[in-house]
Each structure stands twice: as C-alpha cells, then as structure tokens.
Amino acid sequence: IVVEISPQAFVVFEKSSTCISAVFLKPRGEISTTMSGRGKGKAAAAAKATGSQRTKSAKAGLQFPVGRIKRYLSKGKYAERIGAGAPVYLAAVLEYLTAEVLELSGNAARDNKKSRIIPRHVQLAVRNDEELNQLLSGVTIAQGGVLPNIHNQLLPKKTGRHKNADGAPSSQSQEY
C-alpha cells in the first residue's frame, strides 16, 4: 500500500504473515546524489560521544513514543519480525487520530460553553463526524450518552388553514 503523507514524502506499507514493514520514500527530485560514501563524518561521532542522542520520535517529528510502540509490537507477537518503519508509521497514525478526536471534542466542549472535555463531548464529536463514526461504530463510550434525535413521526404535524372552494379560509369550528 502506498500512502502519501505529504507532498514531500511517501510511505510504502506492507504486511505479510511474518513481517510488518514500512519504507519512507522522498520524491526523486529531492534525493541527494552528492554522498561521498565515507561514513557519517566527525560531527556524528562527536554527537554520539557527548551523549546527545535524538529519540526516534524526535527524528520522525512525532509526539507519540516510537520506541514504546516498537516494544509493544515486538512483545505482542503480531508478527515474527517488525520492520524499522512500522512503529513510526503506527505512531504517526495514532497521533493523527488522537489529534483529530481532541480537536473535534474541544469544539464540542466550546459549543457547550465548557472549558474541559468530558466523555459527552468525545461522544458528540465522534458521532457527528462521518469517518470517525464509521471507524468507531462498534465502540461504546462510557458516560457518553446518545445523540439528540427526535423521530419525524413523533413531531407534531404542521397543519395549515383549510380553504373553501372560493379560496377564503374556512370559519368552521372544531367540535369535541
């Protein structure tokens, strides 16, 4: 499966019975051809010696922990082998979904003039969004309630004034 993350990067994601892998690719115009092939250089060796290492999450520009997700994938025995890009991809997807739900829930809280997000706001956000509703169709949110909905047949019928044959409103009274 090829997924376009942004105009600058693509992800090729594949899952077989024994391996989950994701490969990040850049467009051809941005591939550097000036590499000398002589290693990482003195800057990388100095950075490693001083101990200033960047986490996988920081390298990917994510807030979700890539290393922890990799550990969970390995210990969960979902596949024999886990590719290097799979936890990065999964962390990115989870971060995106979390951000989407939080944004919509925050909007629902603001609509209800509240400053805190409660489960009711999450429920309203998820059920009013078509794609999230489809994704979480089998999920029950505790203390979420239900969407406000009144069936059309239960609403009072709209009755207009009856008119006579000559077009004037009738003056007949109702008898009980």
PDB file of C-alpha atoms in Angstrom:
ATOM      1  CA  ILE A   1       0.000   0.000   0.000  1.00  0.00           C
ATOM      2  CA  VAL A   2       1.436   3.386  -0.941  1.00  0.00           C
ATOM      3  CA  VAL A   3       0.302   6.296   1.239  1.00  0.00           C
ATOM      4  CA  GLU A   4       1.155   9.935   0.557  1.00  0.00           C
ATOM      5  CA  ILE A   5       1.937  11.603   3.886  1.00  0.00           C
ATOM      6  CA  SER A   6       2.771  14.978   2.391  1.00  0.00           C
ATOM      7  CA  PRO A   7       3.926  16.309  -0.971  1.00  0.00           C
ATOM      8  CA  GLN A   8       7.481  15.693   0.250  1.00  0.00           C
ATOM      9  CA  ALA A   9       7.220  12.095   1.445  1.00  0.00           C
ATOM     10  CA  PHE A  10       5.525   8.818   0.647  1.00  0.00           C
ATOM     11  CA  VAL A  11       5.212   5.633   2.702  1.00  0.00           C
ATOM     12  CA  VAL A  12       5.150   2.129   1.284  1.00  0.00           C
ATOM     13  CA  PHE A  13       3.496  -0.119   3.868  1.00  0.00           C
ATOM     14  CA  GLU A  14       3.225  -3.885   3.575  1.00  0.00           C
ATOM     15  CA  LYS A  15       2.246  -6.672   5.937  1.00  0.00           C
ATOM     16  CA  SER A  16       2.972 -10.299   5.315  1.00  0.00           C
ATOM     17  CA  SER A  17       2.377 -13.267   7.566  1.00  0.00           C
ATOM     18  CA  THR A  18       5.814 -12.940   9.143  1.00  0.00           C
ATOM     19  CA  CYS A  19       6.775  -9.263   8.837  1.00  0.00           C
ATOM     20  CA  ILE A  20       5.300  -5.769   9.108  1.00  0.00           C
ATOM     21  CA  SER A  21       7.380  -3.157   7.308  1.00  0.00           C
ATOM     22  CA  ALA A  22       7.118   0.432   6.159  1.00  0.00           C
ATOM     23  CA  VAL A  23       9.599   2.263   3.962  1.00  0.00           C
ATOM     24  CA  PHE A  24       9.670   6.065   3.798  1.00  0.00           C
ATOM     25  CA  LEU A  25      10.472   7.466   0.383  1.00  0.00           C
ATOM     26  CA  LYS A  26      11.126  11.002  -0.814  1.00  0.00           C
ATOM     27  CA  PRO A  27      10.269  12.207  -4.323  1.00  0.00           C
ATOM     28  CA  ARG A  28      13.037  11.686  -6.868  1.00  0.00           C
ATOM     29  CA  GLY A  29      13.821  15.372  -7.186  1.00  0.00           C
ATOM     30  CA  GLU A  30      14.927  15.529  -3.553  1.00  0.00           C
ATOM     31  CA  ILE A  31      17.265  12.541  -3.448  1.00  0.00           C
ATOM     32  CA  SER A  32      20.773  13.701  -2.717  1.00  0.00           C
ATOM     33  CA  THR A  33      23.426  12.393  -5.120  1.00  0.00           C
ATOM     34  CA  THR A  34      26.409  14.130  -3.512  1.00  0.00           C
ATOM     35  CA  MET A  35      27.181  11.481  -0.890  1.00  0.00           C
ATOM     36  CA  SER A  36      30.833  10.536  -0.721  1.00  0.00           C
ATOM     37  CA  GLY A  37      30.333   7.126   0.887  1.00  0.00           C
ATOM     38  CA  ARG A  38      32.877   7.785   3.639  1.00  0.00           C
ATOM     39  CA  GLY A  39      30.671   7.388   6.690  1.00  0.00           C
ATOM     40  CA  LYS A  40      28.777   9.867   8.808  1.00  0.00           C
ATOM     41  CA  GLY A  41      31.731  12.151   9.461  1.00  0.00           C
ATOM     42  CA  LYS A  42      33.209  13.717  12.558  1.00  0.00           C
ATOM     43  CA  ALA A  43      30.038  15.578  13.580  1.00  0.00           C
ATOM     44  CA  ALA A  44      28.056  12.378  14.100  1.00  0.00           C
ATOM     45  CA  ALA A  45      30.906  10.751  16.035  1.00  0.00           C
ATOM     46  CA  ALA A  46      31.235  13.815  18.280  1.00  0.00           C
ATOM     47  CA  ALA A  47      27.490  13.940  18.944  1.00  0.00           C
ATOM     48  CA  LYS A  48      27.463  10.259  19.865  1.00  0.00           C
ATOM     49  CA  ALA A  49      30.453  10.684  22.176  1.00  0.00           C
ATOM     50  CA  THR A  50      28.828  13.568  24.067  1.00  0.00           C
ATOM     51  CA  GLY A  51      25.623  11.576  24.555  1.00  0.00           C
ATOM     52  CA  SER A  52      23.220  13.939  22.783  1.00  0.00           C
ATOM     53  CA  GLN A  53      21.088  11.340  21.057  1.00  0.00           C
ATOM     54  CA  ARG A  54      17.761  12.074  19.413  1.00  0.00           C
ATOM     55  CA  THR A  55      14.830   9.762  20.006  1.00  0.00           C
ATOM     56  CA  LYS A  56      13.093   8.030  17.131  1.00  0.00           C
ATOM     57  CA  SER A  57      10.038  10.161  17.853  1.00  0.00           C
ATOM     58  CA  ALA A  58      12.084  13.356  17.526  1.00  0.00           C
ATOM     59  CA  LYS A  59      13.659  12.135  14.277  1.00  0.00           C
ATOM     60  CA  ALA A  60      10.198  11.447  12.861  1.00  0.00           C
ATOM     61  CA  GLY A  61       8.791  14.719  14.221  1.00  0.00           C
ATOM     62  CA  LEU A  62       6.187  12.937  16.357  1.00  0.00           C
ATOM     63  CA  GLN A  63       4.934  13.282  19.911  1.00  0.00           C
ATOM     64  CA  PHE A  64       3.907   9.642  20.299  1.00  0.00           C
ATOM     65  CA  PRO A  65       6.653   7.272  21.539  1.00  0.00           C
ATOM     66  CA  VAL A  66       8.032   5.277  18.614  1.00  0.00           C
ATOM     67  CA  GLY A  67      10.302   3.139  20.830  1.00  0.00           C
ATOM     68  CA  ARG A  68       7.458   2.126  23.139  1.00  0.00           C
ATOM     69  CA  ILE A  69       5.218   1.224  20.199  1.00  0.00           C
ATOM     70  CA  LYS A  70       8.050  -0.876  18.759  1.00  0.00           C
ATOM     71  CA  ARG A  71       8.389  -2.678  22.081  1.00  0.00           C
ATOM     72  CA  TYR A  72       4.634  -3.344  22.221  1.00  0.00           C
ATOM     73  CA  LEU A  73       4.634  -4.651  18.635  1.00  0.00           C
ATOM     74  CA  SER A  74       7.545  -6.974  19.437  1.00  0.00           C
ATOM     75  CA  LYS A  75       6.133  -8.287  22.704  1.00  0.00           C
ATOM     76  CA  GLY A  76       2.639  -8.627  21.252  1.00  0.00           C
ATOM     77  CA  LYS A  77       3.777 -11.291  18.773  1.00  0.00           C
ATOM     78  CA  TYR A  78       1.764  -9.758  15.926  1.00  0.00           C
ATOM     79  CA  ALA A  79       4.471 -10.973  13.542  1.00  0.00           C
ATOM     80  CA  GLU A  80       7.818 -12.723  13.795  1.00  0.00           C
ATOM     81  CA  ARG A  81       9.715  -9.649  12.628  1.00  0.00           C
ATOM     82  CA  ILE A  82       8.901  -5.941  12.818  1.00  0.00           C
ATOM     83  CA  GLY A  83      10.322  -3.550  10.231  1.00  0.00           C
ATOM     84  CA  ALA A  84      12.075  -0.367  11.313  1.00  0.00           C
ATOM     85  CA  GLY A  85       9.432   1.906   9.790  1.00  0.00           C
ATOM     86  CA  ALA A  86       6.345   0.105  11.086  1.00  0.00           C
ATOM     87  CA  PRO A  87       6.332   1.619  14.599  1.00  0.00           C
ATOM     88  CA  VAL A  88       6.976   5.077  13.121  1.00  0.00           C
ATOM     89  CA  TYR A  89       4.031   4.681  10.773  1.00  0.00           C
ATOM     90  CA  LEU A  90       1.779   3.356  13.546  1.00  0.00           C
ATOM     91  CA  ALA A  91       2.808   6.199  15.881  1.00  0.00           C
ATOM     92  CA  ALA A  92       2.016   8.740  13.159  1.00  0.00           C
ATOM     93  CA  VAL A  93      -1.426   7.223  12.544  1.00  0.00           C
ATOM     94  CA  LEU A  94      -2.232   7.111  16.266  1.00  0.00           C
ATOM     95  CA  GLU A  95      -1.063  10.693  16.745  1.00  0.00           C
ATOM     96  CA  TYR A  96      -3.197  11.875  13.831  1.00  0.00           C
ATOM     97  CA  LEU A  97      -6.324  10.108  15.103  1.00  0.00           C
ATOM     98  CA  THR A  98      -5.773  11.437  18.617  1.00  0.00           C
ATOM     99  CA  ALA A  99      -5.320  14.994  17.351  1.00  0.00           C
ATOM    100  CA  GLU A 100      -8.480  14.712  15.242  1.00  0.00           C
ATOM    101  CA  VAL A 101     -10.631  13.422  18.121  1.00  0.00           C
ATOM    102  CA  LEU A 102      -9.215  16.037  20.522  1.00  0.00           C
ATOM    103  CA  GLU A 103      -9.853  18.870  18.076  1.00  0.00           C
ATOM    104  CA  LEU A 104     -13.453  17.854  17.437  1.00  0.00           C
ATOM    105  CA  SER A 105     -14.049  17.202  21.149  1.00  0.00           C
ATOM    106  CA  GLY A 106     -12.647  20.628  22.009  1.00  0.00           C
ATOM    107  CA  ASN A 107     -15.021  22.205  19.506  1.00  0.00           C
ATOM    108  CA  ALA A 108     -17.937  20.319  21.076  1.00  0.00           C
ATOM    109  CA  ALA A 109     -16.877  21.484  24.552  1.00  0.00           C
ATOM    110  CA  ARG A 110     -16.647  25.079  23.333  1.00  0.00           C
ATOM    111  CA  ASP A 111     -20.113  24.786  21.739  1.00  0.00           C
ATOM    112  CA  ASN A 112     -21.452  23.722  25.151  1.00  0.00           C
ATOM    113  CA  LYS A 113     -19.588  26.632  26.824  1.00  0.00           C
ATOM    114  CA  LYS A 114     -17.285  24.321  28.794  1.00  0.00           C
ATOM    115  CA  SER A 115     -13.532  24.573  29.251  1.00  0.00           C
ATOM    116  CA  ARG A 116     -12.960  20.848  29.919  1.00  0.00           C
ATOM    117  CA  ILE A 117     -13.523  17.932  27.585  1.00  0.00           C
ATOM    118  CA  ILE A 118     -15.766  15.289  29.146  1.00  0.00           C
ATOM    119  CA  PRO A 119     -16.829  11.927  27.649  1.00  0.00           C
ATOM    120  CA  ARG A 120     -20.065  13.518  26.385  1.00  0.00           C
ATOM    121  CA  HIS A 121     -18.036  15.887  24.193  1.00  0.00           C
ATOM    122  CA  VAL A 122     -15.989  12.975  22.810  1.00  0.00           C
ATOM    123  CA  GLN A 123     -19.220  11.108  22.025  1.00  0.00           C
ATOM    124  CA  LEU A 124     -20.732  14.122  20.247  1.00  0.00           C
ATOM    125  CA  ALA A 125     -17.515  14.690  18.291  1.00  0.00           C
ATOM    126  CA  VAL A 126     -17.170  11.077  17.157  1.00  0.00           C
ATOM    127  CA  ARG A 127     -20.824  10.518  16.256  1.00  0.00           C
ATOM    128  CA  ASN A 128     -21.171  13.786  14.332  1.00  0.00           C
ATOM    129  CA  ASP A 129     -18.110  13.043  12.174  1.00  0.00           C
ATOM    130  CA  GLU A 130     -18.896  10.585   9.384  1.00  0.00           C
ATOM    131  CA  GLU A 131     -15.465   8.920   9.124  1.00  0.00           C
ATOM    132  CA  LEU A 132     -14.808   8.676  12.875  1.00  0.00           C
ATOM    133  CA  ASN A 133     -18.321   7.326  13.388  1.00  0.00           C
ATOM    134  CA  GLN A 134     -17.612   4.590  10.850  1.00  0.00           C
ATOM    135  CA  LEU A 135     -14.233   3.793  12.459  1.00  0.00           C
ATOM    136  CA  LEU A 136     -15.680   3.666  15.987  1.00  0.00           C
ATOM    137  CA  SER A 137     -19.070   2.181  15.076  1.00  0.00           C
ATOM    138  CA  GLY A 138     -18.647  -0.776  17.433  1.00  0.00           C
ATOM    139  CA  VAL A 139     -17.317   1.312  20.332  1.00  0.00           C
ATOM    140  CA  THR A 140     -19.326   2.352  23.376  1.00  0.00           C
ATOM    141  CA  ILE A 141     -18.015   5.494  25.082  1.00  0.00           C
ATOM    142  CA  ALA A 142     -18.719   5.316  28.822  1.00  0.00           C
ATOM    143  CA  GLN A 143     -20.748   8.285  30.129  1.00  0.00           C
ATOM    144  CA  GLY A 144     -21.111   9.483  26.532  1.00  0.00           C
ATOM    145  CA  GLY A 145     -24.888   9.466  26.241  1.00  0.00           C
ATOM    146  CA  VAL A 146     -26.633   9.474  22.885  1.00  0.00           C
ATOM    147  CA  LEU A 147     -27.041  11.993  20.112  1.00  0.00           C
ATOM    148  CA  PRO A 148     -30.100  14.220  20.474  1.00  0.00           C
ATOM    149  CA  ASN A 149     -32.601  12.895  17.964  1.00  0.00           C
ATOM    150  CA  ILE A 150     -36.403  13.012  17.712  1.00  0.00           C
ATOM    151  CA  HIS A 151     -38.018  10.794  15.099  1.00  0.00           C
ATOM    152  CA  ASN A 152     -40.023  12.717  12.491  1.00  0.00           C
ATOM    153  CA  GLN A 153     -43.209  10.747  13.173  1.00  0.00           C
ATOM    154  CA  LEU A 154     -43.175  11.874  16.800  1.00  0.00           C
ATOM    155  CA  LEU A 155     -43.092  15.567  15.925  1.00  0.00           C
ATOM    156  CA  PRO A 156     -46.436  17.421  15.773  1.00  0.00           C
ATOM    157  CA  LYS A 157     -47.916  17.635  12.297  1.00  0.00           C
ATOM    158  CA  LYS A 158     -47.817  21.003  10.610  1.00  0.00           C
ATOM    159  CA  THR A 159     -51.434  21.987   9.874  1.00  0.00           C
ATOM    160  CA  GLY A 160     -52.255  24.916   7.627  1.00  0.00           C
ATOM    161  CA  ARG A 161     -55.644  26.636   7.484  1.00  0.00           C
ATOM    162  CA  HIS A 162     -58.178  24.882   5.262  1.00  0.00           C
ATOM    163  CA  LYS A 163     -59.557  26.958   2.413  1.00  0.00           C
ATOM    164  CA  ASN A 164     -63.027  26.922   0.887  1.00  0.00           C
ATOM    165  CA  ALA A 165     -63.658  26.396  -2.786  1.00  0.00           C
ATOM    166  CA  ASP A 166     -63.565  30.162  -3.313  1.00  0.00           C
ATOM    167  CA  GLY A 167     -60.057  30.393  -1.762  1.00  0.00           C
ATOM    168  CA  ALA A 168     -61.087  32.050   1.531  1.00  0.00           C
ATOM    169  CA  PRO A 169     -60.105  30.427   4.850  1.00  0.00           C
ATOM    170  CA  SER A 170     -62.917  28.340   6.317  1.00  0.00           C
ATOM    171  CA  SER A 171     -64.555  29.511   9.510  1.00  0.00           C
ATOM    172  CA  GLN A 172     -65.685  26.111  10.694  1.00  0.00           C
ATOM    173  CA  SER A 173     -65.076  25.411  14.338  1.00  0.00           C
ATOM    174  CA  GLN A 174     -63.927  22.144  15.701  1.00  0.00           C
ATOM    175  CA  GLU A 175     -66.387  20.215  17.818  1.00  0.00           C
ATOM    176  CA  TYR A 176     -65.391  17.774  20.520  1.00  0.00           C
TER     177      TYR A 176
END
